[in-house]
Structure formats: C-alpha cells, structure tokens
Amino acid sequence: MPIEVREYGIDWPRRFDVERVELERLLAPWLSGGVHHIGSTAVPGLSAKPIIDMMAGVRDLTQARAAVPLLEEHGYRHAPHRATALWFHKPESDQLRERTHHLHLTEPGSDLWRERLTFRDALRADPALRDEYQRLKLRLADAHGEDVKAYTADKRAFVSRVLAAHGVTLGSGRSGS
C-alpha cells in the first residue's frame, strides 16, 4: 500500500500524552530528560503519517538496554537504528500501516536528541517552513508509492537545510519524520 500522509489529526497530542504517561512509568529507572513528542505528528497543522513519534531521554544508553524486554512486554518491537539510540515501534507488526507509535531512547544531548527537537521546534515556530515541508511530504509520498526508504531519503536535504539554519548538522543514519 502507498505511504499514507494524512491531514493533521487533532487527537495526535492526546494520543502522545496517553503513551507518555505509560512510558514515564515504564522507563522511570532510566529516564532523564523526559519523553518528547517529535516528528510531524508533533507539529500542529502538519500532515503526517499517522504514527506518533516519541523520544525519551535516558541517563545511560547501555544501562537502558535493560528496558528492551519491558517495552516488548508492552507491545513494542525493538529494531536496529543508530549506535546512539534504541528504536522501537508499536505494535510489533512489520507493516508500516499498522504502526501507531515509534519510540527512540537516547541520551539527552546526543545528535539524535538535538536533531529531532531542533527540527520539530523549527517547524512549530515557522508556519511557512511547516507548509513547505508539508508540500514536500505530500509530493514525495505520491512519487514513492510504498518505498518508505526513498521517501525518507528524499526529505534529507530539506531536514539538513532546516537543521543547518539552526546550527545543527544532520548526523549519519536514518532521519526525517
């Protein structure tokens, strides 16, 4: 099925808040820096894939690996990502259309931490930038059909430009939201 980019969902902040409360409880032994709503669903008015993207700051990523089985017991599946983050999706399905949440665990101040929060905040602060990104996302979703990797890769130049304007260099690995 093609990549689905929907109009902004007014329930997205509420869905994040519900999951944030649960994650704060589950991750309490490792949490430092809070649980943040990131990605396009965190930007009011921005069309997005209807997956709530989240990032939780942990004191020590190595110690936080102990949270993997706990999160898996609560419907998350761990998958490889950057060396500086643990990444999960919920539910455990490999089908993108079935996913409701994505979660990154990383240390506050990591490249991923800075990139995701800076990009979100830039889009929240600038409606023209948000609208430009929305047009790009809609065009790429239409152009790439089911190819999520190509869709994400083709957003990279835009993400890099926005981050550079805010003094952040996009790191290696996956990016985009």
N, CA, C and O atoms as a DFTB+ gen file, in Angstrom:
708 C
 N C O
     1  1       0.843      -1.185       0.000
     2  2       0.000       0.000       0.000
     3  2       0.888       1.248       0.000
     4  3       1.985       1.237       0.557
     5  1       0.405       2.314      -0.626
     6  2       1.206       3.536      -0.699
     7  2       1.387       4.186       0.685
     8  3       0.626       3.928       1.618
     9  1       2.402       5.021       0.781
    10  2       2.658       5.785       2.006
    11  2       1.454       6.675       2.260
    12  3       0.990       7.385       1.368
    13  1       0.959       6.630       3.479
    14  2      -0.219       7.415       3.832
    15  2       0.190       8.652       4.623
    16  3       0.695       8.545       5.740
    17  1      -0.032       9.823       4.037
    18  2       0.187      11.092       4.725
    19  2      -1.188      11.722       4.886
    20  3      -1.844      12.077       3.907
    21  1      -1.613      11.855       6.142
    22  2      -2.950      12.393       6.457
    23  2      -2.871      13.839       6.907
    24  3      -1.821      14.325       7.327
    25  1      -4.020      14.523       6.807
    26  2      -4.119      15.859       7.383
    27  2      -3.877      15.756       8.881
    28  3      -4.093      14.707       9.488
    29  1      -3.423      16.866       9.472
    30  2      -3.123      16.897      10.903
    31  2      -4.304      16.348      11.700
    32  3      -5.453      16.723      11.465
    33  1      -4.012      15.465      12.637
    34  2      -5.048      14.860      13.480
    35  2      -5.119      15.550      14.830
    36  3      -4.142      15.559      15.579
    37  1      -6.252      16.118      15.139
    38  2      -6.374      16.847      16.407
    39  2      -6.231      15.931      17.616
    40  3      -6.023      16.410      18.731
    41  1      -6.339      14.609      17.408
    42  2      -6.158      13.664      18.515
    43  2      -4.702      13.260      18.726
    44  3      -4.402      12.562      19.694
    45  1      -3.793      13.675      17.853
    46  2      -2.395      13.250      17.987
    47  2      -1.766      13.697      19.300
    48  3      -1.090      12.883      19.929
    49  1      -1.942      14.946      19.763
    50  2      -1.353      15.315      21.059
    51  2      -1.910      14.470      22.217
    52  3      -1.166      14.114      23.130
    53  1      -3.196      14.152      22.187
    54  2      -3.793      13.335      23.238
    55  2      -3.227      11.919      23.201
    56  3      -2.919      11.339      24.242
    57  1      -3.091      11.367      21.995
    58  2      -2.505      10.017      21.873
    59  2      -1.079       9.993      22.410
    60  3      -0.666       9.024      23.047
    61  1      -0.322      11.072      22.148
    62  2       1.027      11.160      22.709
    63  2       0.959      11.204      24.236
    64  3       1.685      10.470      24.906
    65  1       0.104      12.048      24.784
    66  2       0.034      12.200      26.242
    67  2      -0.302      10.885      26.935
    68  3       0.269      10.576      27.981
    69  1      -1.212      10.115      26.370
    70  2      -1.564       8.812      26.943
    71  2      -0.337       7.898      26.964
    72  3      -0.049       7.260      27.977
    73  1       0.372       7.839      25.856
    74  2       1.547       6.970      25.775
    75  2       2.692       7.498      26.638
    76  3       3.436       6.715      27.227
    77  1       2.836       8.822      26.714
    78  2       3.889       9.429      27.532
    79  2       3.750       9.022      28.993
    80  3       4.741       8.679      29.638
    81  1       2.540       9.055      29.514
    82  2       2.315       8.671      30.911
    83  2       2.765       7.232      31.151
    84  3       3.419       6.941      32.153
    85  1       2.415       6.339      30.235
    86  2       2.798       4.931      30.366
    87  2       4.319       4.763      30.252
    88  3       4.920       4.002      31.010
    89  1       4.929       5.465      29.314
    90  2       6.378       5.362      29.137
    91  2       7.136       5.935      30.331
    92  3       8.162       5.387      30.736
    93  1       6.647       7.011      30.884
    94  2       7.300       7.569      32.075
    95  2       7.295       6.557      33.215
    96  3       8.264       6.461      33.968
    97  1       6.214       5.808      33.342
    98  2       6.125       4.775      34.376
    99  2       7.092       3.629      34.065
   100  3       7.851       3.199      34.934
   101  1       7.060       3.141      32.830
   102  2       7.895       2.004      32.451
   103  2       9.390       2.329      32.473
   104  3      10.204       1.502      32.884
   105  1       9.738       3.511      32.039
   106  2      11.140       3.881      31.873
   107  2      11.721       4.629      33.067
   108  3      12.862       5.089      33.007
   109  1      10.963       4.758      34.141
   110  2      11.401       5.548      35.308
   111  2      12.826       5.233      35.772
   112  3      13.554       6.168      36.106
   113  1      13.264       3.977      35.810
   114  2      14.630       3.713      36.291
   115  2      15.739       4.290      35.402
   116  3      16.867       4.459      35.865
   117  1      15.441       4.587      34.161
   118  2      16.458       5.036      33.209
   119  2      16.237       6.467      32.722
   120  3      17.148       7.078      32.163
   121  1      15.048       7.000      32.928
   122  2      14.632       8.253      32.310
   123  2      15.409       9.466      32.818
   124  3      15.648       9.614      34.017
   125  1      15.796      10.322      31.884
   126  2      16.458      11.592      32.175
   127  2      16.211      12.510      30.988
   128  3      16.678      12.234      29.883
   129  1      15.500      13.572      31.200
   130  2      15.232      14.485      30.084
   131  2      13.825      14.371      29.543
   132  3      13.454      15.111      28.631
   133  1      13.033      13.459      30.085
   134  2      11.633      13.377      29.717
   135  2      11.339      12.595      28.453
   136  3      12.235      12.098      27.772
   137  1      10.048      12.506      28.164
   138  2       9.538      11.855      26.964
   139  2       8.939      12.962      26.101
   140  3       8.080      13.719      26.554
   141  1       9.396      13.048      24.862
   142  2       9.010      14.145      23.972
   143  2       8.271      13.638      22.743
   144  3       8.583      12.585      22.188
   145  1       7.285      14.425      22.340
   146  2       6.562      14.191      21.089
   147  2       7.396      14.845      19.991
   148  3       7.632      16.053      20.027
   149  1       7.844      14.055      19.016
   150  2       8.687      14.553      17.929
   151  2       8.035      14.183      16.601
   152  3       6.954      13.597      16.571
   153  1       8.691      14.525      15.529
   154  2       8.182      14.156      14.215
   155  2       7.002      15.023      13.807
   156  3       6.613      15.954      14.513
   157  1       6.455      14.700      12.672
   158  2       5.412      15.531      12.078
   159  2       4.123      15.553      12.886
   160  3       3.418      16.562      12.870
   161  1       3.791      14.480      13.590
   162  2       2.559      14.491      14.388
   163  2       2.661      15.442      15.570
   164  3       1.654      15.725      16.219
   165  1       3.863      15.942      15.863
   166  2       4.079      16.885      16.961
   167  2       3.991      18.339      16.508
   168  3       4.183      19.251      17.311
   169  1       3.702      18.560      15.228
   170  2       3.671      19.922      14.681
   171  2       2.231      20.257      14.292
   172  3       1.733      19.749      13.287
   173  1       1.554      21.107      15.073
   174  2       0.166      21.454      14.751
   175  2       0.021      21.955      13.320
   176  3       0.768      22.819      12.861
   177  1      -0.967      21.383      12.627
   178  2      -1.273      21.788      11.269
   179  2      -0.513      21.051      10.177
   180  3      -0.778      21.265       8.994
   181  1       0.434      20.183      10.552
   182  2       1.264      19.496       9.563
   183  2       0.700      18.117       9.237
   184  3       0.437      17.323      10.140
   185  1       0.519      17.835       7.975
   186  2       0.108      16.498       7.550
   187  2       1.228      15.519       7.859
   188  3       2.405      15.877       7.840
   189  1       0.843      14.260       8.147
   190  2       1.853      13.282       8.566
   191  2       1.350      11.867       8.373
   192  3       0.153      11.624       8.219
   193  1       2.311      10.925       8.385
   194  2       1.927       9.534       8.555
   195  2       1.334       9.460       9.969
   196  3       1.902      10.044      10.891
   197  1       0.231       8.772      10.162
   198  2      -0.448       8.800      11.467
   199  2       0.224       7.914      12.524
   200  3      -0.424       7.069      13.141
   201  1       1.518       8.119      12.722
   202  2       2.301       7.372      13.707
   203  2       2.863       8.388      14.690
   204  3       3.536       9.337      14.286
   205  1       2.594       8.199      15.965
   206  2       3.081       9.117      16.990
   207  2       4.558       8.823      17.238
   208  3       4.908       7.760      17.749
   209  1       5.419       9.769      16.873
   210  2       6.863       9.638      17.080
   211  2       7.222      10.241      18.428
   212  3       6.793      11.342      18.772
   213  1       8.027       9.487      19.190
   214  2       8.406       9.927      20.529
   215  2       9.894       9.693      20.744
   216  3      10.517       8.854      20.094
   217  1      10.439      10.459      21.672
   218  2      11.831      10.284      22.050
   219  2      11.916      10.427      23.563
   220  3      11.387      11.374      24.144
   221  1      12.592       9.469      24.189
   222  2      12.783       9.505      25.635
   223  2      14.263       9.632      25.938
   224  3      15.089       8.895      25.400
   225  1      14.583      10.572      26.801
   226  2      15.960      10.730      27.238
   227  2      16.281       9.743      28.343
   228  3      15.523       9.598      29.301
   229  1      17.411       9.066      28.202
   230  2      17.855       8.116      29.225
   231  2      19.238       8.520      29.716
   232  3      20.055       9.026      28.947
   233  1      19.494       8.295      31.002
   234  2      20.785       8.669      31.599
   235  2      21.959       7.984      30.921
   236  3      22.991       8.605      30.664
   237  1      21.793       6.701      30.634
   238  2      22.883       5.902      30.070
   239  2      22.274       4.886      29.116
   240  3      21.497       4.026      29.530
   241  1      22.627       4.985      27.844
   242  2      22.023       4.122      26.830
   243  2      22.347       2.649      27.080
   244  3      21.494       1.784      26.880
   245  1      23.555       2.368      27.510
   246  2      23.931       0.971      27.782
   247  2      23.052       0.392      28.886
   248  3      22.538      -0.718      28.746
   249  1      22.874       1.119      29.967
   250  2      22.011       0.650      31.051
   251  2      20.557       0.547      30.607
   252  3      19.833      -0.344      31.051
   253  1      20.125       1.458      29.729
   254  2      18.732       1.468      29.261
   255  2      18.398       0.264      28.390
   256  3      17.223       0.001      28.136
   257  1      19.396      -0.468      27.931
   258  2      19.115      -1.696      27.167
   259  2      18.286      -2.676      28.000
   260  3      17.592      -3.531      27.451
   261  1      18.360      -2.548      29.304
   262  2      17.546      -3.392      30.181
   263  2      16.051      -3.117      30.007
   264  3      15.226      -3.933      30.420
   265  1      15.694      -1.997      29.411
   266  2      14.290      -1.656      29.173
   267  2      13.708      -2.380      27.961
   268  3      12.489      -2.419      27.799
   269  1      14.558      -2.954      27.106
   270  2      14.067      -3.594      25.879
   271  2      13.023      -4.665      26.172
   272  3      11.936      -4.603      25.597
   273  1      13.296      -5.658      27.048
   274  2      12.267      -6.676      27.292
   275  2      11.003      -6.100      27.924
   276  3       9.900      -6.576      27.654
   277  1      11.156      -5.094      28.751
   278  2       9.999      -4.468      29.389
   279  2       9.107      -3.787      28.338
   280  3       7.885      -3.933      28.363
   281  1       9.725      -3.053      27.428
   282  2       8.950      -2.406      26.366
   283  2       8.328      -3.444      25.443
   284  3       7.206      -3.260      24.973
   285  1       9.042      -4.530      25.180
   286  2       8.486      -5.597      24.336
   287  2       7.273      -6.237      25.001
   288  3       6.325      -6.618      24.314
   289  1       7.287      -6.359      26.321
   290  2       6.117      -6.887      27.048
   291  2       4.905      -5.976      26.899
   292  3       3.770      -6.418      27.076
   293  1       5.135      -4.722      26.579
   294  2       4.062      -3.743      26.431
   295  2       3.782      -3.397      24.971
   296  3       3.281      -2.314      24.667
   297  1       4.110      -4.329      24.063
   298  2       3.697      -4.193      22.671
   299  2       4.672      -3.545      21.729
   300  3       4.364      -3.389      20.547
   301  1       5.845      -3.157      22.205
   302  2       6.851      -2.555      21.334
   303  2       7.782      -3.624      20.776
   304  3       8.038      -4.645      21.415
   305  1       8.276      -3.368      19.583
   306  2       9.309      -4.228      18.995
   307  2      10.573      -3.385      18.819
   308  3      10.532      -2.281      18.276
   309  1      11.684      -3.927      19.285
   310  2      12.981      -3.258      19.128
   311  2      13.523      -3.575      17.743
   312  3      13.404      -4.704      17.266
   313  1      14.113      -2.584      17.103
   314  2      14.726      -2.769      15.786
   315  2      16.010      -1.938      15.732
   316  3      16.120      -0.940      16.444
   317  1      16.971      -2.325      14.911
   318  2      18.221      -1.576      14.805
   319  2      17.987      -0.134      14.355
   320  3      17.049       0.162      13.615
   321  1      18.852       0.737      14.817
   322  2      18.807       2.148      14.431
   323  2      20.220       2.689      14.507
   324  3      21.148       2.040      14.023
   325  1      20.407       3.823      15.081
   326  2      21.733       4.412      15.252
   327  2      22.430       3.783      16.454
   328  3      21.787       3.210      17.334
   329  1      23.745       3.899      16.474
   330  2      24.509       3.394      17.622
   331  2      24.192       4.182      18.884
   332  3      24.386       3.687      19.994
   333  1      23.706       5.405      18.716
   334  2      23.424       6.261      19.865
   335  2      21.956       6.246      20.282
   336  3      21.510       7.132      21.011
   337  1      21.206       5.250      19.825
   338  2      19.782       5.194      20.171
   339  2      19.273       3.762      20.106
   340  3      19.802       2.921      19.379
   341  1      18.238       3.514      20.885
   342  2      17.453       2.282      20.775
   343  2      16.133       2.704      20.148
   344  3      15.545       3.706      20.553
   345  1      15.663       1.944      19.161
   346  2      14.448       2.318      18.445
   347  2      13.431       1.194      18.541
   348  3      13.772       0.012      18.492
   349  1      12.163       1.597      18.679
   350  2      11.053       0.650      18.835
   351  2       9.872       1.112      17.998
   352  3       9.734       2.294      17.684
   353  1       9.025       0.155      17.643
   354  2       7.742       0.504      17.042
   355  2       6.660      -0.323      17.704
   356  3       6.906      -1.407      18.232
   357  1       5.447       0.226      17.659
   358  2       4.286      -0.412      18.273
   359  2       3.137      -0.303      17.300
   360  3       2.965       0.766      16.715
   361  1       2.343      -1.326      17.087
   362  2       2.531      -2.669      17.608
   363  2       3.726      -3.355      16.950
   364  3       4.484      -2.736      16.203
   365  1       3.875      -4.618      17.239
   366  2       5.050      -5.371      16.793
   367  2       5.060      -5.679      15.302
   368  3       6.054      -6.198      14.793
   369  1       3.990      -5.376      14.598
   370  2       3.868      -5.680      13.173
   371  2       4.975      -5.014      12.350
   372  3       5.415      -3.906      12.656
   373  1       5.411      -5.711      11.304
   374  2       6.371      -5.138      10.365
   375  2       5.693      -4.221       9.350
   376  3       6.370      -3.523       8.595
   377  1       4.378      -4.218       9.330
   378  2       3.625      -3.406       8.374
   379  2       3.524      -1.960       8.875
   380  3       2.948      -1.705       9.933
   381  1       4.084      -1.020       8.113
   382  2       4.071       0.389       8.497
   383  2       2.648       0.874       8.762
   384  3       2.420       1.618       9.716
   385  1       1.702       0.469       7.944
   386  2       0.310       0.926       8.093
   387  2      -0.317       0.527       9.421
   388  3      -1.273       1.162       9.867
   389  1       0.200      -0.498      10.049
   390  2      -0.365      -0.966      11.314
   391  2       0.261      -0.285      12.526
   392  3      -0.260      -0.394      13.636
   393  1       1.358       0.406      12.325
   394  2       2.058       1.027      13.448
   395  2       1.310       2.250      13.967
   396  3       0.733       3.026      13.205
   397  1       1.339       2.393      15.282
   398  2       0.706       3.532      15.930
   399  2       1.724       4.448      16.595
   400  3       1.481       5.646      16.745
   401  1       2.885       3.878      17.001
   402  2       3.892       4.650      17.729
   403  2       5.302       4.226      17.316
   404  3       5.557       3.062      17.006
   405  1       6.197       5.195      17.322
   406  2       7.637       4.959      17.195
   407  2       8.281       5.586      18.424
   408  3       7.843       6.638      18.892
   409  1       9.318       4.942      18.944
   410  2       9.989       5.428      20.146
   411  2      11.497       5.309      19.991
   412  3      12.014       4.256      19.619
   413  1      12.193       6.398      20.279
   414  2      13.658       6.408      20.340
   415  2      14.057       6.593      21.796
   416  3      13.520       7.464      22.480
   417  1      14.993       5.782      22.275
   418  2      15.647       6.034      23.554
   419  2      17.043       6.523      23.226
   420  3      17.769       5.869      22.477
   421  1      17.426       7.652      23.769
   422  2      18.749       8.216      23.526
   423  2      19.129       9.101      24.696
   424  3      18.276       9.492      25.492
   425  1      20.388       9.411      24.797
   426  2      20.853      10.285      25.866
   427  2      20.610      11.736      25.482
   428  3      20.885      12.122      24.346
   429  1      20.094      12.558      26.416
   430  2      19.929      13.983      26.121
   431  2      21.269      14.570      25.663
   432  3      22.318      14.303      26.250
   433  1      21.204      15.361      24.621
   434  2      22.414      15.949      24.065
   435  2      23.015      15.161      22.922
   436  3      23.927      15.655      22.259
   437  1      22.531      13.932      22.662
   438  2      23.032      13.154      21.524
   439  2      22.665      13.860      20.219
   440  3      21.820      14.756      20.197
   441  1      23.314      13.442      19.139
   442  2      22.979      14.010      17.830
   443  2      21.492      13.851      17.538
   444  3      20.836      14.795      17.100
   445  1      20.966      12.658      17.780
   446  2      19.551      12.403      17.515
   447  2      18.675      13.334      18.337
   448  3      17.708      13.891      17.817
   449  1      18.994      13.508      19.594
   450  2      18.240      14.382      20.500
   451  2      18.184      15.805      19.934
   452  3      17.112      16.399      19.818
   453  1      19.343      16.329      19.590
   454  2      19.415      17.702      19.064
   455  2      18.676      17.819      17.727
   456  3      17.925      18.770      17.514
   457  1      18.888      16.858      16.835
   458  2      18.245      16.916      15.516
   459  2      16.728      16.912      15.629
   460  3      16.059      17.773      15.056
   461  1      16.185      15.958      16.358
   462  2      14.730      15.799      16.394
   463  2      14.034      16.975      17.072
   464  3      13.006      17.450      16.589
   465  1      14.587      17.447      18.185
   466  2      13.950      18.568      18.886
   467  2      14.115      19.874      18.114
   468  3      13.185      20.679      18.060
   469  1      15.271      20.090      17.526
   470  2      15.502      21.309      16.742
   471  2      14.588      21.354      15.530
   472  3      13.991      22.392      15.244
   473  1      14.471      20.244      14.815
   474  2      13.629      20.206      13.620
   475  2      12.160      20.434      13.993
   476  3      11.471      21.233      13.359
   477  1      11.695      19.738      15.011
   478  2      10.301      19.923      15.460
   479  2      10.048      21.383      15.829
   480  3       9.066      21.980      15.388
   481  1      10.933      21.948      16.635
   482  2      10.734      23.323      17.104
   483  2      10.788      24.335      15.965
   484  3      10.057      25.325      15.984
   485  1      11.648      24.098      14.970
   486  2      11.722      24.996      13.808
   487  2      10.410      24.987      13.036
   488  3       9.925      26.040      12.623
   489  1       9.831      23.805      12.839
   490  2       8.565      23.711      12.109
   491  2       7.418      24.305      12.912
   492  3       6.526      24.933      12.342
   493  1       7.428      24.116      14.219
   494  2       6.384      24.707      15.069
   495  2       6.428      26.230      15.038
   496  3       5.392      26.891      15.104
   497  1       7.639      26.781      14.937
   498  2       7.819      28.232      15.027
   499  2       7.589      28.969      13.709
   500  3       7.420      30.189      13.717
   501  1       7.579      28.272      12.592
   502  2       7.541      28.928      11.287
   503  2       6.497      28.271      10.383
   504  3       6.777      27.257       9.744
   505  1       5.280      28.854      10.329
   506  2       4.220      28.256       9.502
   507  2       4.595      28.117       8.023
   508  3       4.169      27.163       7.374
   509  1       5.376      29.040       7.485
   510  2       5.773      28.934       6.072
   511  2       6.695      27.731       5.868
   512  3       6.574      27.014       4.875
   513  1       7.611      27.513       6.807
   514  2       8.500      26.355       6.742
   515  2       7.704      25.060       6.890
   516  3       7.938      24.094       6.164
   517  1       6.768      25.046       7.829
   518  2       5.892      23.889       8.023
   519  2       5.142      23.569       6.728
   520  3       5.072      22.412       6.313
   521  1       4.585      24.599       6.098
   522  2       3.819      24.390       4.866
   523  2       4.709      23.904       3.719
   524  3       4.286      23.079       2.909
   525  1       5.932      24.413       3.653
   526  2       6.874      23.949       2.635
   527  2       7.178      22.460       2.841
   528  3       7.217      21.687       1.884
   529  1       7.390      22.076       4.084
   530  2       7.668      20.675       4.391
   531  2       6.458      19.794       4.061
   532  3       6.613      18.686       3.548
   533  1       5.284      20.280       4.350
   534  2       4.071      19.521       4.039
   535  2       3.947      19.274       2.542
   536  3       3.652      18.159       2.113
   537  1       4.173      20.311       1.753
   538  2       4.110      20.137       0.289
   539  2       5.123      19.093      -0.173
   540  3       4.812      18.249      -1.014
   541  1       6.341      19.151       0.381
   542  2       7.370      18.179       0.030
   543  2       6.923      16.767       0.400
   544  3       7.030      15.851      -0.416
   545  1       6.426      16.584       1.617
   546  2       5.994      15.263       2.077
   547  2       4.888      14.700       1.189
   548  3       4.934      13.526       0.822
   549  1       3.915      15.501       0.846
   550  2       2.805      15.039       0.014
   551  2       3.296      14.653      -1.382
   552  3       2.878      13.639      -1.941
   553  1       4.188      15.477      -1.934
   554  2       4.736      15.179      -3.260
   555  2       5.550      13.891      -3.231
   556  3       5.422      13.057      -4.127
   557  1       6.387      13.721      -2.204
   558  2       7.220      12.524      -2.109
   559  2       6.395      11.271      -1.826
   560  3       6.691      10.201      -2.359
   561  1       5.374      11.395      -1.000
   562  2       4.519      10.234      -0.728
   563  2       3.852       9.777      -2.017
   564  3       3.741       8.578      -2.273
   565  1       3.415      10.722      -2.817
   566  2       2.778      10.396      -4.091
   567  2       3.790       9.790      -5.063
   568  3       3.477       8.837      -5.776
   569  1       4.992      10.340      -5.089
   570  2       6.022       9.892      -6.037
   571  2       6.603       8.529      -5.683
   572  3       6.983       7.773      -6.578
   573  1       6.679       8.197      -4.390
   574  2       7.384       6.983      -3.978
   575  2       6.482       5.791      -3.676
   576  3       6.981       4.704      -3.386
   577  1       5.193       5.970      -3.736
   578  2       4.302       4.833      -3.515
   579  2       4.543       4.169      -2.179
   580  3       4.261       4.761      -1.138
   581  1       5.061       2.944      -2.185
   582  2       5.292       2.173      -0.967
   583  2       6.732       2.244      -0.468
   584  3       7.052       1.647       0.560
   585  1       7.598       2.953      -1.167
   586  2       9.024       2.960      -0.845
   587  2       9.337       3.996       0.239
   588  3       9.693       5.137      -0.057
   589  1       9.197       3.572       1.503
   590  2       9.401       4.466       2.644
   591  2      10.856       4.923       2.727
   592  3      11.123       6.066       3.099
   593  1      11.793       4.051       2.388
   594  2      13.216       4.431       2.442
   595  2      13.502       5.574       1.469
   596  3      14.201       6.523       1.824
   597  1      12.977       5.498       0.263
   598  2      13.192       6.567      -0.713
   599  2      12.487       7.847      -0.280
   600  3      13.034       8.941      -0.424
   601  1      11.284       7.713       0.246
   602  2      10.520       8.859       0.767
   603  2      11.340       9.577       1.840
   604  3      11.482      10.799       1.801
   605  1      11.873       8.829       2.786
   606  2      12.660       9.404       3.871
   607  2      13.962      10.005       3.343
   608  3      14.337      11.109       3.737
   609  1      14.646       9.293       2.464
   610  2      15.910       9.780       1.910
   611  2      15.719      11.094       1.160
   612  3      16.574      11.978       1.223
   613  1      14.612      11.222       0.458
   614  2      14.385      12.432      -0.330
   615  2      13.962      13.629       0.527
   616  3      13.914      14.754       0.032
   617  1      13.659      13.399       1.790
   618  2      13.392      14.508       2.715
   619  2      14.687      15.021       3.350
   620  3      14.707      16.102       3.939
   621  1      15.747      14.257       3.232
   622  2      17.010      14.539       3.935
   623  2      17.570      15.934       3.627
   624  3      18.014      16.625       4.545
   625  1      17.561      16.355       2.383
   626  2      18.115      17.670       2.030
   627  2      17.338      18.785       2.737
   628  3      17.936      19.739       3.235
   629  1      16.019      18.667       2.780
   630  2      15.204      19.670       3.473
   631  2      15.532      19.680       4.965
   632  3      15.753      20.740       5.551
   633  1      15.563      18.495       5.574
   634  2      15.857      18.382       7.003
   635  2      17.241      18.972       7.290
   636  3      17.403      19.723       8.252
   637  1      18.227      18.642       6.471
   638  2      19.592      19.165       6.648
   639  2      19.617      20.685       6.581
   640  3      20.284      21.342       7.380
   641  1      18.883      21.237       5.618
   642  2      18.845      22.705       5.452
   643  2      18.246      23.380       6.676
   644  3      18.774      24.380       7.162
   645  1      17.142      22.834       7.172
   646  2      16.486      23.412       8.351
   647  2      17.403      23.328       9.566
   648  3      17.564      24.300      10.304
   649  1      18.000      22.160       9.764
   650  2      18.893      21.998      10.912
   651  2      20.098      22.930      10.815
   652  3      20.479      23.550      11.809
   653  1      20.704      23.037       9.628
   654  2      21.869      23.905       9.444
   655  2      21.520      25.353       9.778
   656  3      22.335      26.073      10.354
   657  1      20.322      25.777       9.421
   658  2      19.891      27.142       9.726
   659  2      19.787      27.384      11.231
   660  3      19.764      28.527      11.686
   661  1      19.725      26.295      11.993
   662  2      19.636      26.386      13.453
   663  2      20.902      25.873      14.141
   664  3      20.898      25.582      15.337
   665  1      21.990      25.767      13.362
   666  2      23.279      25.413      13.930
   667  2      23.480      23.952      14.260
   668  3      24.358      23.608      15.051
   669  1      22.663      23.074      13.653
   670  2      22.779      21.632      13.914
   671  2      23.099      20.927      12.599
   672  3      22.479      21.201      11.571
   673  1      24.065      20.023      12.641
   674  2      24.426      19.234      11.465
   675  2      23.730      17.889      11.563
   676  3      23.782      17.231      12.602
   677  1      23.080      17.484      10.487
   678  2      22.395      16.202      10.460
   679  2      23.421      15.094      10.499
   680  3      24.329      15.053       9.669
   681  1      23.282      14.182      11.471
   682  2      24.222      13.064      11.631
   683  2      23.971      11.975      10.630
   684  3      23.089      12.079       9.778
   685  1      24.751      10.936      10.739
   686  2      24.578       9.785       9.852
   687  2      23.420       8.944      10.355
   688  3      22.969       9.113      11.488
   689  1      22.950       8.062       9.537
   690  2      21.842       7.191       9.911
   691  2      20.548       7.709       9.367
   692  3      20.514       8.639       8.562
   693  1      19.489       7.098       9.815
   694  2      18.153       7.464       9.354
   695  2      17.799       8.842       9.847
   696  3      18.271       9.277      10.898
   697  1      16.965       9.531       9.089
   698  2      16.486      10.826       9.508
   699  2      15.147      11.080       8.875
   700  3      14.643      10.280       8.087
   701  1      14.581      12.212       9.236
   702  2      13.295      12.581       8.699
   703  2      12.190      12.075       9.599
   704  3      12.414      11.221      10.457
   705  1      10.988      12.610       9.397
   706  2       9.864      12.186      10.224
   707  2       8.613      12.118       9.400
   708  3       7.550      11.778       9.919
